[in-house]
Amino acid sequence: MSNYNWCHNPSCHTIETQSRVRGTGDNKVLRTIKIKVGRYNYANDNTPNIWDYFCNQRCLFEFLNKFCVEIANTYSVKQPSETPIKVRTEKYESYRYRWSGNEHTREPYQATRKIIENSSWLLFDYKI
Ligand SMILES: [Zn+2]
């Protein structure tokens, strides 16, 4: 048995596309898009997915723009979160360009950059 949702954008049915046209003869309508739940769930598990609720990015962002205050109030963030990290500073040779009046000259200089060590973002798991 397949499970379906209607696109959650309240204005989905006002967007003029051929895929939304329903009805016969002179009784045509634009209808909200019907979404098959799990259509992009390639892992075949029950992981929730935003595309189970919105037919496309336009509908998602129209929804977010319309309800952003309610969403922010429901899932409010009152203080910043922090992730402990280790940082190493590294010097490297970089270049800056100086305008001499008629041409740019490339000048090397010693620059520094911060490197976050043991960064776990590569292991980021989409399951929260
Ligand atoms: Zn939609």
PDB file of C-alpha atoms and ligand atoms in Angstrom:
ATOM      1  CA  MET A   1       0.000   0.000   0.000  1.00  0.00           C
ATOM      2  CA  SER A   2       1.367   3.388  -0.958  1.00  0.00           C
ATOM      3  CA  ASN A   3       1.020   6.376   1.295  1.00  0.00           C
ATOM      4  CA  TYR A   4       0.421   9.864  -0.119  1.00  0.00           C
ATOM      5  CA  ASN A   5       0.516  13.453   1.127  1.00  0.00           C
ATOM      6  CA  TRP A   6      -0.861  16.577  -0.452  1.00  0.00           C
ATOM      7  CA  CYS A   7       1.746  19.298  -0.953  1.00  0.00           C
ATOM      8  CA  HIS A   8       1.674  21.455   2.197  1.00  0.00           C
ATOM      9  CA  ASN A   9       2.071  24.790   0.392  1.00  0.00           C
ATOM     10  CA  PRO A  10      -1.363  26.422   0.791  1.00  0.00           C
ATOM     11  CA  SER A  11      -0.832  28.054  -2.623  1.00  0.00           C
ATOM     12  CA  CYS A  12       0.299  24.932  -4.509  1.00  0.00           C
ATOM     13  CA  HIS A  13      -3.040  24.770  -6.326  1.00  0.00           C
ATOM     14  CA  THR A  14      -2.627  28.310  -7.723  1.00  0.00           C
ATOM     15  CA  ILE A  15       0.614  27.601  -9.602  1.00  0.00           C
ATOM     16  CA  GLU A  16      -0.101  27.207 -13.310  1.00  0.00           C
ATOM     17  CA  THR A  17       1.516  23.992 -14.537  1.00  0.00           C
ATOM     18  CA  GLN A  18       0.169  21.211 -16.743  1.00  0.00           C
ATOM     19  CA  SER A  19       0.801  18.706 -13.953  1.00  0.00           C
ATOM     20  CA  ARG A  20      -1.809  20.450 -11.763  1.00  0.00           C
ATOM     21  CA  VAL A  21      -4.635  20.504 -14.325  1.00  0.00           C
ATOM     22  CA  ARG A  22      -7.494  18.165 -13.430  1.00  0.00           C
ATOM     23  CA  GLY A  23     -11.126  17.786 -14.508  1.00  0.00           C
ATOM     24  CA  THR A  24     -13.010  17.266 -17.740  1.00  0.00           C
ATOM     25  CA  GLY A  25     -14.430  19.530 -20.419  1.00  0.00           C
ATOM     26  CA  ASP A  26     -15.114  23.035 -19.162  1.00  0.00           C
ATOM     27  CA  ASN A  27     -14.707  21.968 -15.519  1.00  0.00           C
ATOM     28  CA  LYS A  28     -10.936  22.202 -15.318  1.00  0.00           C
ATOM     29  CA  VAL A  29      -9.115  23.078 -12.098  1.00  0.00           C
ATOM     30  CA  LEU A  30      -5.568  23.450 -10.818  1.00  0.00           C
ATOM     31  CA  ARG A  31      -5.190  20.926  -7.994  1.00  0.00           C
ATOM     32  CA  THR A  32      -2.634  20.627  -5.180  1.00  0.00           C
ATOM     33  CA  ILE A  33       0.106  18.140  -6.097  1.00  0.00           C
ATOM     34  CA  LYS A  34      -0.206  14.637  -4.607  1.00  0.00           C
ATOM     35  CA  ILE A  35       3.120  13.339  -3.295  1.00  0.00           C
ATOM     36  CA  LYS A  36       4.088   9.709  -2.871  1.00  0.00           C
ATOM     37  CA  VAL A  37       5.691   9.384   0.579  1.00  0.00           C
ATOM     38  CA  GLY A  38       9.235   8.048   0.305  1.00  0.00           C
ATOM     39  CA  ARG A  39       9.680   9.053  -3.328  1.00  0.00           C
ATOM     40  CA  TYR A  40      13.292  10.123  -2.620  1.00  0.00           C
ATOM     41  CA  ASN A  41      13.981   7.639   0.184  1.00  0.00           C
ATOM     42  CA  TYR A  42      16.657   5.651  -1.598  1.00  0.00           C
ATOM     43  CA  ALA A  43      17.662   3.914   1.664  1.00  0.00           C
ATOM     44  CA  ASN A  44      14.184   2.358   1.787  1.00  0.00           C
ATOM     45  CA  ASP A  45      13.785   3.068   5.494  1.00  0.00           C
ATOM     46  CA  ASN A  46      11.268   5.297   7.257  1.00  0.00           C
ATOM     47  CA  THR A  47      13.490   8.365   7.485  1.00  0.00           C
ATOM     48  CA  PRO A  48      11.330  11.506   7.257  1.00  0.00           C
ATOM     49  CA  ASN A  49      12.104  13.656   4.228  1.00  0.00           C
ATOM     50  CA  ILE A  50      11.078  17.214   3.406  1.00  0.00           C
ATOM     51  CA  TRP A  51      10.083  16.106  -0.107  1.00  0.00           C
ATOM     52  CA  ASP A  52       7.380  13.909   1.403  1.00  0.00           C
ATOM     53  CA  TYR A  53       5.581  17.181   2.254  1.00  0.00           C
ATOM     54  CA  PHE A  54       6.415  19.579  -0.567  1.00  0.00           C
ATOM     55  CA  CYS A  55       6.245  18.931  -4.294  1.00  0.00           C
ATOM     56  CA  ASN A  56       9.254  21.152  -5.083  1.00  0.00           C
ATOM     57  CA  GLN A  57      11.504  23.950  -3.803  1.00  0.00           C
ATOM     58  CA  ARG A  58       9.115  26.693  -4.874  1.00  0.00           C
ATOM     59  CA  CYS A  59       6.334  25.229  -2.720  1.00  0.00           C
ATOM     60  CA  LEU A  60       8.714  24.611   0.190  1.00  0.00           C
ATOM     61  CA  PHE A  61       9.952  28.213   0.199  1.00  0.00           C
ATOM     62  CA  GLU A  62       6.503  29.701  -0.300  1.00  0.00           C
ATOM     63  CA  PHE A  63       5.427  27.730   2.784  1.00  0.00           C
ATOM     64  CA  LEU A  64       8.512  28.813   4.766  1.00  0.00           C
ATOM     65  CA  ASN A  65       7.997  32.458   3.813  1.00  0.00           C
ATOM     66  CA  LYS A  66       4.331  32.329   4.788  1.00  0.00           C
ATOM     67  CA  PHE A  67       4.854  30.526   8.120  1.00  0.00           C
ATOM     68  CA  CYS A  68       8.417  31.537   9.116  1.00  0.00           C
ATOM     69  CA  VAL A  69       7.281  33.387  12.254  1.00  0.00           C
ATOM     70  CA  GLU A  70       5.177  30.454  13.460  1.00  0.00           C
ATOM     71  CA  ILE A  71       8.022  28.014  12.735  1.00  0.00           C
ATOM     72  CA  ALA A  72      10.564  30.213  14.533  1.00  0.00           C
ATOM     73  CA  ASN A  73       8.236  30.574  17.526  1.00  0.00           C
ATOM     74  CA  THR A  74       7.527  26.829  17.648  1.00  0.00           C
ATOM     75  CA  TYR A  75      11.189  25.817  17.362  1.00  0.00           C
ATOM     76  CA  SER A  76      12.743  28.910  18.886  1.00  0.00           C
ATOM     77  CA  VAL A  77      16.468  29.302  19.487  1.00  0.00           C
ATOM     78  CA  LYS A  78      17.087  31.447  22.587  1.00  0.00           C
ATOM     79  CA  GLN A  79      20.838  31.006  22.743  1.00  0.00           C
ATOM     80  CA  PRO A  80      23.616  29.878  20.417  1.00  0.00           C
ATOM     81  CA  SER A  81      24.840  26.294  20.449  1.00  0.00           C
ATOM     82  CA  GLU A  82      28.521  25.410  20.529  1.00  0.00           C
ATOM     83  CA  THR A  83      30.583  22.465  19.277  1.00  0.00           C
ATOM     84  CA  PRO A  84      33.943  21.840  21.015  1.00  0.00           C
ATOM     85  CA  ILE A  85      36.806  21.828  18.506  1.00  0.00           C
ATOM     86  CA  LYS A  86      40.577  21.822  18.329  1.00  0.00           C
ATOM     87  CA  VAL A  87      42.117  24.554  16.182  1.00  0.00           C
ATOM     88  CA  ARG A  88      45.625  24.682  14.754  1.00  0.00           C
ATOM     89  CA  THR A  89      47.052  27.811  13.154  1.00  0.00           C
ATOM     90  CA  GLU A  90      49.099  27.351  10.034  1.00  0.00           C
ATOM     91  CA  LYS A  91      51.242  29.791   8.088  1.00  0.00           C
ATOM     92  CA  TYR A  92      51.205  29.630   4.345  1.00  0.00           C
ATOM     93  CA  GLU A  93      52.382  31.696   1.408  1.00  0.00           C
ATOM     94  CA  SER A  94      49.661  33.721  -0.211  1.00  0.00           C
ATOM     95  CA  TYR A  95      49.552  36.641  -2.599  1.00  0.00           C
ATOM     96  CA  ARG A  96      48.065  40.099  -2.656  1.00  0.00           C
ATOM     97  CA  TYR A  97      47.732  42.341  -5.653  1.00  0.00           C
ATOM     98  CA  ARG A  98      48.867  45.934  -5.527  1.00  0.00           C
ATOM     99  CA  TRP A  99      47.829  48.585  -8.044  1.00  0.00           C
ATOM    100  CA  SER A 100      50.821  50.661  -9.059  1.00  0.00           C
ATOM    101  CA  GLY A 101      48.933  53.193 -11.146  1.00  0.00           C
ATOM    102  CA  ASN A 102      49.011  51.331 -14.438  1.00  0.00           C
ATOM    103  CA  GLU A 103      49.225  47.654 -13.534  1.00  0.00           C
ATOM    104  CA  HIS A 104      48.623  45.128 -10.759  1.00  0.00           C
ATOM    105  CA  THR A 105      51.650  43.451  -9.293  1.00  0.00           C
ATOM    106  CA  ARG A 106      51.434  40.164  -7.446  1.00  0.00           C
ATOM    107  CA  GLU A 107      53.251  40.234  -4.106  1.00  0.00           C
ATOM    108  CA  PRO A 108      53.780  37.183  -1.918  1.00  0.00           C
ATOM    109  CA  TYR A 109      53.173  37.445   1.814  1.00  0.00           C
ATOM    110  CA  GLN A 110      53.021  35.150   4.831  1.00  0.00           C
ATOM    111  CA  ALA A 111      49.368  34.506   5.672  1.00  0.00           C
ATOM    112  CA  THR A 112      47.817  32.446   8.444  1.00  0.00           C
ATOM    113  CA  ARG A 113      44.777  30.256   8.515  1.00  0.00           C
ATOM    114  CA  LYS A 114      42.969  28.325  11.202  1.00  0.00           C
ATOM    115  CA  ILE A 115      42.439  24.616  10.633  1.00  0.00           C
ATOM    116  CA  ILE A 116      39.791  22.765  12.586  1.00  0.00           C
ATOM    117  CA  GLU A 117      41.320  19.406  13.470  1.00  0.00           C
ATOM    118  CA  ASN A 118      39.447  16.128  13.673  1.00  0.00           C
ATOM    119  CA  SER A 119      36.520  17.803  12.022  1.00  0.00           C
ATOM    120  CA  SER A 120      33.527  15.519  12.139  1.00  0.00           C
ATOM    121  CA  TRP A 121      31.481  17.326   9.525  1.00  0.00           C
ATOM    122  CA  LEU A 122      32.557  14.791   6.904  1.00  0.00           C
ATOM    123  CA  LEU A 123      30.848  12.155   9.022  1.00  0.00           C
ATOM    124  CA  PHE A 124      27.693  14.216   9.313  1.00  0.00           C
ATOM    125  CA  ASP A 125      24.666  12.002   9.519  1.00  0.00           C
ATOM    126  CA  TYR A 126      21.384  13.364   8.240  1.00  0.00           C
ATOM    127  CA  LYS A 127      19.460  11.534  10.944  1.00  0.00           C
ATOM    128  CA  ILE A 128      19.017  13.919  13.853  1.00  0.00           C
TER     129      ILE A 128
HETATM  130 ZN    ZN B   1       3.318  22.105  -4.217  1.00  0.00          ZN
END
